[in-house]
Every structure is written in C-alpha cells, then in structure tokens.
Backbone as ProteinMPNN parsed JSONL, in Angstrom:
{"seq_chain_A": "RGGSCLESFCGWPAEDAVHRARAKDHPDLSPPGPFTIELWIKPKAELNADYPDSFLIDKKYVSDDDYQLILGPQDRYGQRALRAILGFGPDSSTWRARPFAFVQDRWHHVAFTYDGAGTGSFFVDGRPMGSERIDGRKSISPGSKFLSIGDRIGSLYHGFPGLIDQVRLSREVLEF", "coords_chain_A": {"N_chain_A": [[46.853, -39.166, -76.94], [46.97, -37.608, -78.326], [47.508, -34.82, -76.341], [45.266, -34.273, -73.402], [44.223, -37.384, -71.384], [43.355, -40.424, -69.395], [44.793, -41.06, -67.074], [45.304, -44.251, -65.378], [46.48, -46.427, -62.257], [47.918, -48.759, -60.642], [46.674, -51.856, -59.195], [45.306, -53.548, -57.1], [47.62, -56.325, -56.227], [49.115, -53.917, -55.063], [47.456, -51.448, -54.508], [44.476, -51.403, -52.905], [42.42, -50.007, -54.487], [40.809, -47.146, -56.368], [40.523, -47.059, -60.086], [40.306, -45.075, -62.214], [38.151, -44.492, -64.78], [34.122, -43.986, -65.049], [31.063, -44.483, -66.304], [27.702, -43.528, -66.37], [25.13, -45.73, -66.204], [23.526, -46.378, -69.752], [21.429, -47.975, -71.885], [22.849, -47.922, -74.705], [25.14, -48.888, -74.838], [25.308, -51.384, -74.535], [25.78, -53.179, -76.606], [23.224, -54.333, -79.093], [24.163, -56.064, -81.318], [25.801, -57.038, -83.041], [30.223, -55.313, -82.029], [32.488, -53.314, -81.458], [34.748, -53.148, -79.362], [37.384, -50.394, -79.152], [41.016, -49.169, -78.159], [43.065, -46.657, -76.741], [46.743, -47.641, -75.565], [48.692, -46.521, -72.678], [51.45, -48.501, -71.803], [52.718, -47.739, -68.138], [55.699, -48.272, -66.213], [54.755, -49.267, -63.824], [53.844, -51.696, -64.841], [55.164, -54.081, -64.789], [57.245, -57.898, -64.555], [55.711, -59.084, -62.85], [52.779, -57.786, -61.973], [49.158, -58.243, -61.846], [46.092, -59.804, -64.486], [44.975, -56.286, -65.713], [42.3, -55.148, -66.041], [41.131, -53.272, -68.777], [38.637, -52.447, -69.6], [35.489, -52.989, -68.632], [32.264, -54.107, -67.156], [30.604, -55.799, -66.726], [31.318, -57.054, -64.471], [31.301, -59.229, -61.775], [28.57, -59.973, -62.879], [26.913, -62.216, -65.441], [26.509, -60.482, -67.99], [26.476, -58.669, -70.231], [30.411, -57.228, -71.012], [33.538, -57.402, -70.42], [37.688, -56.463, -71.366], [40.356, -57.122, -71.199], [44.071, -57.393, -69.768], [45.555, -59.073, -69.641], [48.461, -60.769, -67.199], [51.931, -60.971, -67.057], [53.624, -63.4, -69.459], [56.261, -66.138, -69.82], [57.491, -64.873, -71.099], [57.07, -62.604, -71.434], [55.955, -61.638, -73.092], [52.19, -60.13, -73.111], [48.447, -60.947, -73.32], [45.637, -60.173, -74.281], [42.111, -60.629, -73.343], [39.276, -61.425, -73.457], [35.881, -61.227, -72.24], [33.348, -62.434, -72.59], [29.388, -61.37, -71.365], [25.834, -63.523, -71.057], [23.994, -64.001, -70.698], [22.008, -66.745, -68.444], [25.457, -67.474, -68.779], [28.76, -66.858, -68.893], [31.403, -66.239, -72.397], [35.039, -66.969, -72.56], [37.055, -64.878, -74.79], [40.249, -65.605, -76.463], [43.309, -63.513, -76.803], [46.737, -64.118, -78.611], [50.343, -63.802, -77.315], [51.308, -60.396, -76.67], [54.061, -58.627, -77.254], [54.137, -55.359, -74.349], [54.937, -52.855, -74.683], [56.518, -50.734, -72.368], [54.82, -47.296, -71.781], [55.117, -46.111, -74.347], [52.952, -45.791, -77.282], [49.476, -48.013, -77.643], [47.195, -49.389, -79.475], [44.392, -51.313, -79.411], [42.236, -53.054, -79.803], [39.047, -55.119, -79.599], [37.02, -56.966, -81.127], [33.619, -58.496, -81.687], [31.253, -61.017, -83.477], [28.489, -60.426, -83.151], [27.949, -63.234, -83.235], [28.869, -64.873, -81.935], [31.69, -65.358, -83.289], [35.454, -63.848, -82.096], [37.446, -60.889, -82.05], [40.584, -60.633, -82.109], [43.128, -57.392, -82.714], [46.563, -56.532, -82.473], [47.897, -53.426, -82.195], [46.778, -52.591, -85.129], [47.527, -55.002, -85.786], [46.26, -58.467, -86.525], [45.072, -60.409, -83.771], [44.707, -62.588, -83.467], [41.143, -65.109, -83.717], [39.084, -66.506, -82.354], [35.908, -69.327, -83.128], [32.583, -68.739, -80.685], [30.405, -71.661, -80.649], [26.795, -71.412, -80.4], [26.982, -69.116, -79.628], [25.38, -66.121, -79.583], [24.297, -63.051, -79.4], [25.063, -60.307, -76.692], [24.503, -60.142, -73.048], [21.647, -57.012, -72.185], [23.079, -55.445, -69.206], [23.177, -53.957, -66.187], [25.691, -52.587, -65.669], [27.97, -49.524, -64.924], [29.735, -48.577, -66.643], [33.289, -49.694, -66.728], [36.196, -47.485, -66.406], [39.929, -48.189, -67.381], [40.619, -49.773, -64.976], [38.838, -52.422, -62.612], [35.125, -53.02, -61.936], [34.801, -54.149, -58.611], [35.543, -54.809, -55.746], [38.697, -56.092, -55.187], [40.913, -54.442, -56.816], [42.205, -53.948, -60.459], [43.912, -52.247, -62.392], [44.496, -50.121, -64.514], [48.02, -50.512, -65.428], [48.931, -47.123, -66.548], [48.188, -45.392, -69.419], [45.375, -44.481, -71.272], [43.839, -44.057, -74.033], [41.513, -42.665, -76.111], [38.684, -44.162, -76.79], [36.436, -46.403, -77.94], [32.966, -47.444, -78.789], [31.536, -48.865, -81.166], [28.606, -50.15, -82.683], [29.907, -52.747, -84.917], [31.076, -54.33, -86.302], [34.328, -53.686, -86.895], [36.963, -52.953, -89.414], [40.127, -53.727, -89.128]], "CA_chain_A": [[47.741, -39.366, -77.377], [47.092, -35.663, -78.481], [46.515, -34.516, -75.654], [44.963, -35.127, -71.644], [43.891, -38.766, -71.229], [43.213, -40.52, -68.297], [46.311, -41.758, -66.723], [44.677, -45.193, -63.938], [47.706, -46.705, -61.53], [48.057, -50.764, -59.663], [45.104, -51.862, -58.074], [45.334, -55.135, -55.323], [48.084, -56.101, -55.06], [49.536, -52.338, -54.215], [46.42, -50.236, -52.97], [43.265, -52.443, -53.56], [41.228, -48.914, -54.602], [39.678, -47.378, -57.018], [41.924, -46.276, -60.836], [39.036, -45.302, -63.602], [37.134, -42.828, -65.334], [33.337, -44.364, -64.993], [29.865, -43.643, -66.937], [26.719, -44.163, -66.145], [24.694, -47.466, -67.008], [22.523, -46.729, -70.718], [21.226, -48.913, -72.523], [23.79, -47.612, -76.201], [26.306, -49.357, -73.9], [25.236, -52.651, -74.046], [25.347, -53.774, -78.107], [22.207, -55.347, -79.379], [24.396, -57.765, -81.831], [27.632, -57.204, -83.922], [30.788, -54.499, -81.793], [34.268, -53.67, -81.326], [35.891, -51.49, -78.339], [38.966, -50.6, -79.024], [41.736, -48.086, -77.64], [44.826, -46.227, -77.732], [46.77, -48.069, -73.993], [50.501, -46.79, -73.028], [51.84, -48.604, -70.409], [54.04, -47.602, -67.554], [56.589, -49.063, -65.875], [54.269, -50.332, -62.771], [53.755, -53.517, -65.473], [56.054, -55.278, -65.427], [56.661, -59.503, -64.885], [55.151, -59.242, -60.77], [51.694, -57.632, -62.381], [48.577, -59.21, -62.643], [45.318, -58.597, -64.816], [44.893, -55.047, -65.932], [40.676, -54.221, -66.553], [40.721, -51.904, -69.808], [36.934, -52.156, -69.698], [34.794, -53.009, -67.269], [30.737, -53.049, -67.341], [30.553, -57.479, -66.584], [32.34, -57.113, -62.732], [31.297, -61.03, -61.778], [27.647, -61.002, -63.563], [26.838, -62.854, -66.382], [25.364, -59.807, -69.008], [28.047, -57.357, -70.175], [31.918, -57.718, -71.229], [35.001, -56.708, -69.867], [38.435, -56.167, -71.505], [41.203, -56.956, -69.374], [45.621, -57.291, -70.316], [46.28, -60.569, -69.199], [49.767, -61.145, -66.225], [52.999, -61.361, -68.228], [53.913, -64.769, -69.466], [57.428, -66.336, -69.285], [58.493, -64.787, -72.433], [57.443, -60.787, -71.261], [54.38, -60.982, -73.622], [50.468, -59.775, -72.792], [47.084, -61.649, -73.544], [44.017, -60.007, -73.825], [41.13, -61.212, -73.403], [37.056, -60.508, -73.363], [34.81, -61.916, -71.085], [31.085, -61.491, -72.754], [28.577, -62.642, -71.057], [25.561, -63.888, -72.124], [23.215, -64.621, -69.515], [22.704, -67.521, -68.013], [26.297, -67.613, -68.559], [29.909, -66.092, -70.091], [32.198, -66.381, -72.854], [36.254, -65.392, -72.257], [38.063, -65.324, -76.071], [41.864, -64.871, -75.484], [44.266, -62.966, -77.964], [47.86, -64.516, -78.544], [50.961, -62.82, -76.381], [52.665, -59.819, -77.339], [55.631, -57.518, -76.097], [53.226, -54.54, -75.17], [56.308, -52.053, -74.315], [55.847, -49.466, -71.683], [56.534, -45.547, -72.575], [54.522, -46.173, -75.892], [51.845, -45.677, -76.774], [49.582, -49.362, -78.809], [46.012, -49.001, -79.777], [43.893, -52.243, -78.884], [40.567, -53.386, -80.34], [38.062, -56.945, -79.687], [35.223, -57.05, -81.458], [32.445, -59.359, -81.587], [30.13, -60.431, -84.638], [27.11, -61.184, -82.637], [26.939, -64.946, -83.585], [30.234, -66.419, -81.522], [33.619, -64.539, -83.708], [35.093, -62.553, -81.759], [38.876, -61.251, -83.056], [41.867, -59.408, -80.982], [43.86, -56.385, -83.214], [46.626, -55.0, -81.613], [48.611, -52.409, -82.754], [46.329, -52.742, -86.632], [47.818, -57.186, -86.335], [45.003, -59.16, -86.123], [46.26, -61.245, -83.325], [44.332, -64.452, -82.855], [39.931, -65.672, -83.462], [38.149, -67.8, -82.415], [34.757, -69.054, -82.66], [32.191, -70.121, -79.567], [29.771, -72.299, -81.365], [25.671, -71.234, -79.518], [26.483, -67.316, -78.402], [24.681, -64.893, -79.866], [23.544, -61.308, -78.665], [25.736, -60.778, -74.9], [22.834, -59.812, -72.582], [22.752, -56.467, -71.187], [23.079, -55.141, -67.674], [22.991, -53.072, -65.822], [26.013, -52.096, -64.092], [28.619, -48.899, -64.916], [31.182, -48.312, -67.208], [34.956, -48.521, -66.003], [37.304, -47.457, -67.977], [41.248, -48.375, -66.891], [39.302, -50.554, -64.229], [37.571, -53.69, -62.19], [33.783, -52.699, -61.103], [34.449, -53.921, -58.047], [36.542, -55.503, -55.329], [40.945, -56.514, -55.136], [41.103, -53.568, -57.939], [43.138, -54.559, -61.33], [44.043, -51.092, -62.231], [45.737, -50.47, -65.742], [49.154, -48.444, -64.161], [49.568, -46.59, -67.2], [46.864, -43.886, -69.929], [44.211, -44.682, -71.707], [43.196, -42.578, -74.429], [40.945, -42.864, -77.454], [38.483, -45.156, -75.687], [35.658, -46.455, -78.308], [32.247, -48.456, -78.5], [30.578, -49.11, -82.393], [27.933, -51.739, -82.908], [29.458, -52.688, -85.834], [32.857, -55.067, -86.465], [35.594, -52.867, -87.801], [37.936, -53.865, -89.444], [41.351, -52.836, -88.565]], "C_chain_A": [[48.609, -38.277, -78.765], [47.133, -34.051, -77.066], [46.486, -34.996, -73.944], [44.752, -35.932, -72.586], [43.501, -39.472, -69.914], [44.547, -41.63, -68.653], [44.851, -42.672, -65.295], [46.372, -45.675, -63.641], [47.217, -48.423, -61.59], [47.088, -50.3, -59.398], [45.959, -52.543, -57.175], [46.368, -55.528, -56.457], [48.572, -55.206, -54.493], [48.667, -51.603, -53.686], [45.514, -51.034, -54.229], [41.647, -50.485, -53.369], [40.988, -48.277, -55.624], [40.987, -46.556, -58.27], [41.129, -46.383, -61.708], [38.721, -44.41, -63.436], [36.252, -44.154, -65.102], [32.208, -43.277, -66.106], [28.587, -44.28, -66.572], [25.622, -45.543, -66.861], [23.779, -47.034, -68.638], [22.547, -48.141, -72.272], [22.351, -48.922, -73.904], [24.902, -48.259, -75.652], [26.423, -51.384, -73.71], [25.01, -52.843, -76.055], [25.101, -54.922, -78.069], [22.832, -57.008, -80.413], [25.799, -57.562, -81.687], [28.265, -55.642, -82.893], [31.616, -54.422, -81.622], [34.124, -53.057, -80.883], [36.771, -51.709, -78.541], [39.378, -49.007, -77.874], [42.207, -48.346, -77.959], [45.826, -47.376, -75.6], [48.68, -47.567, -74.004], [51.002, -46.925, -71.828], [53.374, -48.016, -69.808], [54.405, -48.835, -67.03], [56.265, -49.993, -64.838], [54.252, -51.676, -63.641], [54.722, -53.995, -65.891], [55.649, -56.692, -64.817], [55.777, -59.324, -63.163], [53.996, -58.425, -61.075], [50.725, -58.033, -62.853], [47.135, -58.755, -63.736], [45.378, -57.54, -64.073], [43.617, -55.021, -66.874], [41.22, -53.603, -67.813], [39.356, -51.456, -69.589], [36.745, -53.346, -69.147], [33.242, -53.065, -67.049], [30.421, -54.641, -66.839], [30.706, -57.468, -65.0], [31.886, -59.181, -63.209], [30.189, -61.486, -62.137], [27.748, -62.257, -65.486], [26.024, -61.995, -67.886], [27.087, -58.576, -68.794], [29.287, -57.266, -71.142], [32.676, -57.041, -69.847], [36.4, -57.565, -71.189], [39.642, -56.49, -70.454], [42.819, -57.969, -70.144], [45.764, -58.509, -69.164], [47.9, -61.069, -67.835], [51.115, -61.744, -67.307], [53.251, -62.841, -68.29], [55.99, -65.203, -68.579], [58.453, -65.762, -69.73], [58.324, -63.252, -72.127], [56.601, -60.336, -72.252], [53.503, -60.719, -72.612], [49.504, -61.244, -72.698], [46.72, -60.18, -73.35], [42.924, -61.146, -74.003], [40.386, -60.567, -73.27], [36.574, -61.498, -73.112], [33.373, -61.759, -71.451], [30.292, -62.029, -72.141], [26.427, -62.691, -71.28], [24.45, -63.734, -71.095], [22.801, -65.514, -68.263], [24.052, -67.448, -67.521], [27.694, -66.237, -69.462], [30.851, -66.945, -70.49], [33.236, -66.638, -72.09], [36.808, -66.633, -74.123], [39.265, -65.123, -75.369], [42.624, -64.719, -77.081], [45.666, -64.166, -77.72], [48.431, -63.091, -77.588], [51.254, -61.686, -77.389], [53.217, -58.813, -76.151], [54.488, -56.5, -76.404], [54.292, -53.723, -74.223], [56.084, -50.972, -73.63], [57.233, -48.703, -72.294], [55.679, -45.559, -73.631], [52.523, -46.539, -75.813], [50.559, -47.25, -77.688], [47.525, -49.317, -78.18], [46.059, -51.186, -80.03], [42.72, -52.56, -79.632], [40.116, -55.264, -79.964], [36.648, -56.647, -81.054], [34.552, -58.212, -82.137], [31.383, -59.092, -82.79], [28.824, -60.737, -83.74], [26.378, -62.099, -82.714], [28.581, -65.772, -83.455], [31.642, -66.599, -81.581], [33.585, -63.98, -82.469], [37.112, -62.122, -82.308], [39.627, -59.729, -82.172], [42.036, -58.554, -82.095], [44.82, -55.727, -82.004], [47.881, -53.966, -82.644], [48.293, -52.013, -84.635], [46.286, -54.573, -86.998], [46.589, -57.506, -86.129], [46.546, -60.196, -85.067], [45.277, -62.295, -82.138], [42.041, -64.042, -83.015], [39.716, -66.191, -83.703], [36.415, -67.911, -82.47], [33.999, -69.709, -81.453], [30.963, -70.803, -80.362], [27.842, -72.02, -80.751], [25.677, -69.995, -78.936], [25.886, -66.565, -79.905], [24.942, -63.414, -79.242], [24.334, -60.998, -77.179], [23.89, -59.783, -74.492], [22.685, -58.609, -72.274], [22.34, -55.756, -69.976], [22.645, -54.009, -67.865], [23.895, -51.714, -64.884], [26.409, -50.828, -65.51], [28.959, -49.386, -66.277], [31.847, -48.353, -66.591], [35.441, -49.065, -67.171], [38.632, -47.473, -67.13], [41.335, -49.377, -65.556], [38.67, -51.72, -64.483], [36.46, -52.725, -61.29], [33.984, -52.217, -59.854], [35.951, -54.53, -57.233], [37.79, -56.612, -55.818], [40.917, -55.5, -57.236], [41.596, -54.515, -58.568], [43.912, -53.242, -61.905], [44.762, -51.158, -63.049], [46.611, -49.582, -65.616], [50.011, -48.151, -65.907], [47.814, -45.95, -68.157], [46.123, -44.7, -71.117], [43.927, -43.319, -72.516], [41.861, -43.33, -75.976], [39.714, -44.112, -78.052], [36.819, -44.53, -77.334], [34.928, -47.611, -78.898], [31.364, -48.807, -79.539], [29.66, -50.463, -81.876], [27.439, -51.551, -84.636], [31.5, -53.397, -85.767], [33.811, -53.972, -87.677], [36.432, -53.917, -87.5], [39.6, -52.739, -89.339], [42.66, -53.317, -88.978]], "O_chain_A": [[49.613, -38.147, -79.466], [46.866, -32.85, -77.069], [47.276, -35.739, -73.361], [44.849, -35.825, -73.808], [43.257, -38.549, -69.136], [45.005, -42.366, -69.527], [43.964, -42.125, -64.64], [47.3, -45.444, -64.416], [46.446, -49.033, -62.331], [46.595, -49.176, -59.309], [47.02, -52.199, -56.654], [46.104, -55.143, -57.596], [48.642, -55.357, -53.273], [48.834, -51.076, -52.586], [45.593, -51.225, -55.442], [40.694, -50.142, -52.669], [40.817, -49.216, -56.401], [41.931, -45.845, -57.924], [40.945, -47.491, -62.213], [38.781, -43.595, -62.515], [36.82, -45.237, -64.96], [32.309, -42.119, -66.511], [28.478, -45.503, -66.492], [25.645, -46.022, -67.994], [22.919, -47.913, -68.584], [23.267, -48.746, -73.067], [22.745, -50.057, -74.172], [25.886, -48.0, -76.346], [27.145, -52.198, -73.134], [23.932, -52.545, -76.568], [25.641, -55.947, -77.654], [22.454, -58.18, -80.418], [26.627, -57.755, -80.796], [27.421, -54.758, -82.738], [32.151, -55.524, -81.493], [33.475, -52.098, -81.301], [37.317, -52.797, -78.36], [38.681, -48.229, -77.223], [42.48, -49.238, -78.762], [45.081, -47.566, -74.64], [49.58, -47.924, -74.764], [51.101, -46.067, -70.951], [54.474, -47.857, -70.337], [53.908, -49.955, -67.153], [56.849, -51.058, -64.638], [54.654, -52.709, -63.105], [55.113, -54.287, -67.021], [54.486, -56.992, -64.545], [55.193, -60.394, -62.992], [53.876, -57.902, -59.967], [50.742, -58.323, -64.049], [46.962, -57.547, -63.9], [45.589, -57.361, -62.873], [43.681, -54.913, -68.098], [42.388, -53.4, -67.479], [39.01, -50.286, -69.425], [37.429, -54.369, -69.111], [32.795, -51.969, -66.713], [29.368, -54.425, -66.24], [29.846, -58.134, -64.424], [32.032, -59.937, -64.17], [29.983, -62.699, -62.092], [28.616, -62.743, -66.212], [25.238, -62.554, -68.65], [27.953, -58.118, -68.048], [28.916, -57.228, -72.315], [32.391, -56.467, -68.796], [36.285, -58.667, -71.726], [39.766, -56.177, -69.27], [42.694, -58.967, -70.853], [46.089, -58.482, -67.977], [48.12, -62.262, -68.042], [51.125, -62.705, -68.077], [53.111, -63.515, -67.27], [56.603, -64.85, -67.572], [59.635, -65.785, -69.387], [59.258, -62.526, -72.466], [56.371, -59.147, -72.472], [53.767, -60.943, -71.431], [49.811, -62.302, -72.148], [47.209, -59.312, -72.627], [42.948, -62.205, -74.63], [40.439, -59.364, -73.014], [36.763, -62.587, -73.653], [32.479, -61.165, -70.849], [30.271, -63.259, -72.2], [25.893, -61.664, -71.698], [24.398, -62.513, -70.95], [23.159, -65.151, -67.143], [24.257, -67.371, -66.31], [27.556, -65.266, -70.207], [31.284, -67.916, -69.87], [32.966, -66.662, -70.889], [36.893, -67.809, -74.477], [39.454, -64.694, -74.231], [42.562, -65.435, -78.081], [45.624, -64.97, -76.789], [47.857, -62.062, -77.233], [51.415, -61.855, -78.598], [53.002, -58.456, -74.993], [53.912, -56.341, -77.48], [54.396, -54.038, -73.037], [55.419, -50.106, -74.198], [57.408, -47.499, -72.108], [55.481, -44.361, -73.834], [51.609, -47.004, -75.132], [51.166, -47.52, -78.725], [46.935, -49.253, -77.101], [46.907, -51.981, -80.437], [42.451, -51.515, -80.226], [40.802, -56.278, -80.093], [35.619, -56.084, -81.427], [35.046, -58.769, -83.117], [30.84, -58.049, -83.155], [28.255, -61.747, -84.155], [25.17, -62.268, -82.545], [29.198, -66.591, -84.136], [32.466, -67.22, -80.91], [32.608, -63.657, -81.794], [37.859, -62.962, -82.81], [39.354, -58.571, -81.853], [41.074, -58.72, -82.844], [44.505, -54.962, -81.092], [48.445, -54.191, -83.715], [49.101, -51.421, -85.35], [45.624, -55.233, -87.8], [45.842, -56.747, -85.512], [47.732, -60.494, -85.21], [45.177, -62.57, -80.942], [41.575, -63.002, -82.549], [39.779, -66.732, -84.807], [35.674, -67.018, -82.057], [34.338, -70.82, -81.043], [30.425, -69.825, -80.881], [27.534, -73.211, -80.704], [24.885, -69.605, -78.079], [26.216, -66.738, -81.078], [25.948, -63.009, -78.66], [23.94, -61.853, -76.386], [22.93, -59.252, -75.05], [23.782, -58.352, -71.778], [21.143, -55.51, -69.83], [22.13, -53.317, -68.743], [23.582, -50.77, -64.159], [25.82, -50.805, -66.59], [28.528, -50.383, -66.855], [31.825, -47.547, -65.661], [35.404, -49.93, -68.046], [38.572, -46.784, -66.111], [42.493, -49.662, -65.251], [38.171, -52.174, -65.513], [36.717, -51.977, -60.347], [33.793, -51.067, -59.46], [37.053, -54.683, -57.761], [37.75, -57.594, -56.56], [40.909, -55.962, -58.377], [41.698, -55.649, -58.1], [45.085, -53.523, -61.658], [45.721, -51.925, -62.956], [46.465, -48.36, -65.63], [51.057, -48.619, -66.358], [46.677, -46.049, -67.694], [46.704, -45.599, -71.725], [43.818, -42.152, -72.139], [41.729, -44.456, -76.457], [39.698, -44.726, -79.119], [36.376, -43.431, -77.669], [35.517, -48.568, -79.401], [30.254, -49.129, -79.114], [29.887, -51.367, -81.073], [26.894, -52.483, -85.227], [32.584, -52.986, -85.353], [33.781, -53.74, -88.886], [36.697, -54.804, -86.688], [39.89, -51.548, -89.452], [43.677, -52.727, -88.616]]}, "name": "protein", "num_of_chains": 1, "seq": "RGGSCLESFCGWPAEDAVHRARAKDHPDLSPPGPFTIELWIKPKAELNADYPDSFLIDKKYVSDDDYQLILGPQDRYGQRALRAILGFGPDSSTWRARPFAFVQDRWHHVAFTYDGAGTGSFFVDGRPMGSERIDGRKSISPGSKFLSIGDRIGSLYHGFPGLIDQVRLSREVLEF"}
C-alpha cells in the first residue's frame, strides 16, 4: 500500500497458470490453536461479474489439513463473500462471511480469526462481516504443503486479479 506488493492475475478460465507468491512449509505456518489471517487486497478490473473464486491464501489445496481464504464469486448484487476452509485431519469445515462490495482499485483490509475451538469470524475494512461457530472443532491439522499467496496451490488455478500486501498470520485472535 505504500511501496511494493504482490501482483496476482486471473487464473482459470482465463489462463490456467500459476499467479502467486510461495513460502515453503514450516511448522509456524500451521498454528496449533487460535490464529488470525489478515491481508490488504486491491482488486483490478478483471475481478468482474464473470470471474469465479479468487484464492487469497491456500495452504490446504484438496487435503483435510491447514487452511484456505477465498474470495467467492460475485452475487447478483455485485458483492462477494469471503470464506475460510479449515482442515481438521479426517475432514474440513467451511466458514462464510456476509457479502461485501469490493471496490476495484481501492485497498481493502480483510481478516479471518479462528479461536481454536470452533468459532471463525470475518472482518473487512475493520467491520465485522459475520461470525460462525461449528461445534466439535478444535485446532487445525498441520499439513505439509507450501503456503500460496494470491492463488490456489494446484490445478485449475484461481488467481486473485489484483494487488496483495501486508499478509500476516498471527497465533492469536486479533481485534479489529
């Protein structure tokens, strides 16, 4: 937002190619309890009504370990909703935010918090965008995949057409 950042591009169906930054797997990237994922995003014009899911963060791919943060497709009102998919070993669960109008060429701060006990909450530009509790959920299951920022890990890439900055993973539930 104040200098250099990651620029990601459309993926499938426009171009089935990698558009991401990558960090190799490390135990610090799989928090053993509560955590927060936050980042700044600035959508480009390619994030239009026809563009599907945009993977902001992916350390999960198709496994039942770790996490994904995805910006969903545009609804009929021109809004998109964030969703977080967390892996717990034998299976995964999905948390969904309320839809929000992501303005092109404007920075938006997005965050997802997980308390390590089933409650996930979303924030956009400091505003609460929904919280949900899924009973029986505890800490995520650590995986072995690398961390992908701005795109899906594997096939049918879904890059985020825009800019990404100040990505942070914290081992606590932060307040916004």
